XYZ file of C-alpha atoms in Angstrom:
191
model
C -11.232 98.864 18.573
C -8.153 100.471 16.650
C -9.813 103.293 15.281
C -11.357 103.945 18.600
C -8.194 103.880 20.194
C -6.027 105.929 17.916
C -8.989 108.870 17.754
C -8.622 108.812 21.852
C -5.011 110.211 21.125
C -3.414 113.514 20.310
C -1.165 112.743 17.035
C 1.858 115.087 15.866
C 3.044 112.382 13.248
C 0.773 110.352 10.407
C 1.592 107.032 10.699
C 0.488 104.259 8.469
C -0.979 101.972 11.034
C -2.015 99.508 8.227
C -5.461 98.196 7.417
C -6.476 101.658 6.162
C -5.655 103.402 9.752
C -3.203 106.758 9.265
C -2.951 108.788 12.513
C -4.414 112.287 11.965
C -0.851 113.947 12.492
C -0.537 117.635 12.591
C 3.234 117.889 10.381
C 4.150 116.559 7.143
C 6.758 113.657 8.284
C 6.859 111.804 5.047
C 7.583 115.303 2.870
C 10.630 115.792 5.666
C 11.382 112.213 4.927
C 11.831 112.534 1.315
C 13.649 115.503 1.952
C 16.220 114.319 4.230
C 18.038 111.766 1.880
C 18.160 109.085 4.433
C 19.711 105.671 2.728
C 16.998 103.721 1.194
C 18.505 100.656 3.249
C 19.749 101.007 7.079
C 20.662 97.267 6.959
C 22.569 96.416 10.031
C 22.804 99.676 11.488
C 22.101 101.033 14.702
C 19.720 104.337 14.904
C 18.722 106.472 17.363
C 15.820 108.895 17.268
C 16.082 111.619 19.366
C 13.069 113.671 20.195
C 10.940 110.786 19.012
C 7.242 112.107 19.658
C 4.842 109.261 18.174
C 8.031 107.586 16.583
C 7.276 108.232 12.571
C 11.254 108.087 11.956
C 11.638 105.301 14.427
C 9.510 102.838 12.735
C 10.738 103.961 9.398
C 14.488 103.449 10.159
C 13.326 99.893 11.226
C 11.544 99.644 8.089
C 14.339 99.915 6.341
C 16.058 97.235 7.821
C 17.976 98.997 11.119
C 19.205 95.883 13.243
C 18.114 98.142 16.256
C 16.462 101.235 17.229
C 16.022 103.252 20.316
C 13.591 105.992 20.322
C 13.626 108.758 22.714
C 11.978 111.836 24.108
C 11.022 113.004 27.521
C 9.545 116.661 26.955
C 6.371 114.942 24.439
C 6.719 111.724 26.752
C 6.152 113.394 30.294
C 2.846 113.751 29.906
C 2.793 117.000 31.586
C 1.517 119.502 29.315
C -1.089 119.249 26.411
C 1.454 117.697 23.335
C 0.355 114.346 24.560
C 2.383 111.433 26.143
C 3.818 108.142 25.091
C 0.600 106.438 24.353
C 0.890 107.010 20.739
C 4.132 105.893 20.267
C 2.978 102.486 22.272
C -0.217 102.412 20.332
C 1.888 102.122 16.974
C 4.657 100.203 17.961
C 1.718 97.581 19.427
C -0.089 97.830 16.082
C 2.659 97.869 13.695
C 4.370 95.087 15.673
C 7.391 96.907 16.208
C 10.622 96.286 17.548
C 12.028 99.550 18.425
C 12.849 100.395 21.696
C 11.780 103.165 23.887
C 13.700 105.244 26.639
C 12.347 108.417 27.994
C 15.593 110.580 28.343
C 16.322 114.376 28.142
C 18.896 115.283 25.349
C 21.193 116.705 27.633
C 21.455 113.024 29.359
C 22.451 111.435 26.234
C 25.720 110.004 26.776
C 27.454 106.683 25.141
C 26.971 105.327 29.110
C 23.388 105.521 28.849
C 22.122 105.107 25.287
C 25.469 103.594 23.798
C 26.600 104.454 20.385
C 24.913 104.370 17.316
C 25.452 104.271 13.686
C 22.766 107.059 12.553
C 21.399 109.770 15.144
C 18.006 111.468 14.077
C 17.734 115.163 15.428
C 14.999 116.220 13.957
C 12.774 119.367 14.799
C 14.547 119.417 18.491
C 17.383 121.880 18.360
C 15.284 125.022 18.194
C 13.678 123.832 21.561
C 17.027 123.727 23.246
C 17.478 126.600 25.580
C 21.228 125.258 25.302
C 21.818 124.422 21.723
C 25.447 123.736 21.148
C 25.348 121.622 24.369
C 22.178 119.766 22.876
C 24.837 119.243 19.950
C 27.502 117.843 21.546
C 25.647 115.473 23.625
C 23.737 114.148 20.180
C 27.494 113.864 18.881
C 28.583 111.859 21.743
C 26.260 108.937 20.806
C 26.700 109.531 16.805
C 29.102 106.939 15.152
C 28.631 107.324 11.624
C 25.890 109.803 10.642
C 23.886 112.671 12.397
C 21.017 113.915 10.826
C 20.204 117.267 12.140
C 17.135 119.431 10.872
C 15.631 122.617 12.314
C 13.984 125.714 12.010
C 16.449 128.580 10.798
C 16.427 132.277 11.256
C 18.943 135.405 10.752
C 19.323 134.322 6.798
C 20.429 137.503 5.697
C 23.250 137.251 8.276
C 26.345 135.699 6.804
C 28.419 135.086 10.024
C 27.088 132.388 12.423
C 24.385 134.168 14.395
C 21.337 132.712 16.410
C 18.048 134.643 17.124
C 16.808 134.107 20.868
C 13.140 133.774 21.462
C 12.134 134.389 24.854
C 8.248 134.169 24.361
C 6.121 132.785 21.621
C 8.231 134.202 18.579
C 8.917 131.172 16.894
C 5.187 129.673 15.385
C 3.820 131.038 18.953
C 5.356 128.054 20.721
C 7.150 129.119 24.230
C 8.808 125.735 24.008
C 10.821 127.357 21.005
C 14.179 128.895 22.263
C 16.535 129.250 19.377
C 16.374 130.233 15.474
C 20.068 129.954 14.159
C 21.049 130.551 10.743
C 22.614 128.012 8.340
C 26.410 129.136 9.257
C 25.478 128.500 12.794
C 24.199 124.821 12.607
C 27.331 124.073 10.605
C 29.639 125.696 12.931
C 27.839 123.841 15.972
C 28.581 120.252 13.824
């Protein structure tokens, strides 16, 4: 029974699986999607979703007609912590009849040789988890052909110069996996 399988997993994204079943995610990806202003049609485009977790944005890219979608993650899919595993992504992909590809790979391992080049790269909610944010942006940019969409938590908003807060503990959201909070000038500078 699909409802029972969904209930057994910890979900981050709320994904409409059809048949009146929506995964009980913790975030509001639909609201984030509206703010991102992604093209309504991705027909013929290749899309890379970095840090895909349950795959909400991967499946949305496929729904918008992308010719190929690759979902990547490492931290959330490795199953060594309480964030879950790839089981939610796999269940959603199976239920949706999706052709989204999946690869467990760290952001800092991304390269054209390992994953190829993509027309659109989604780097959503990942940058602030990076110990080496500029290096992460360089790796993501190296696999981007046309459009890189970066969404991140920001900090240091009163500072006009490019600046970044460092979180050695759980200062951001009581989450010790959050390492940095760049201000908008720093994000633009890294890009």
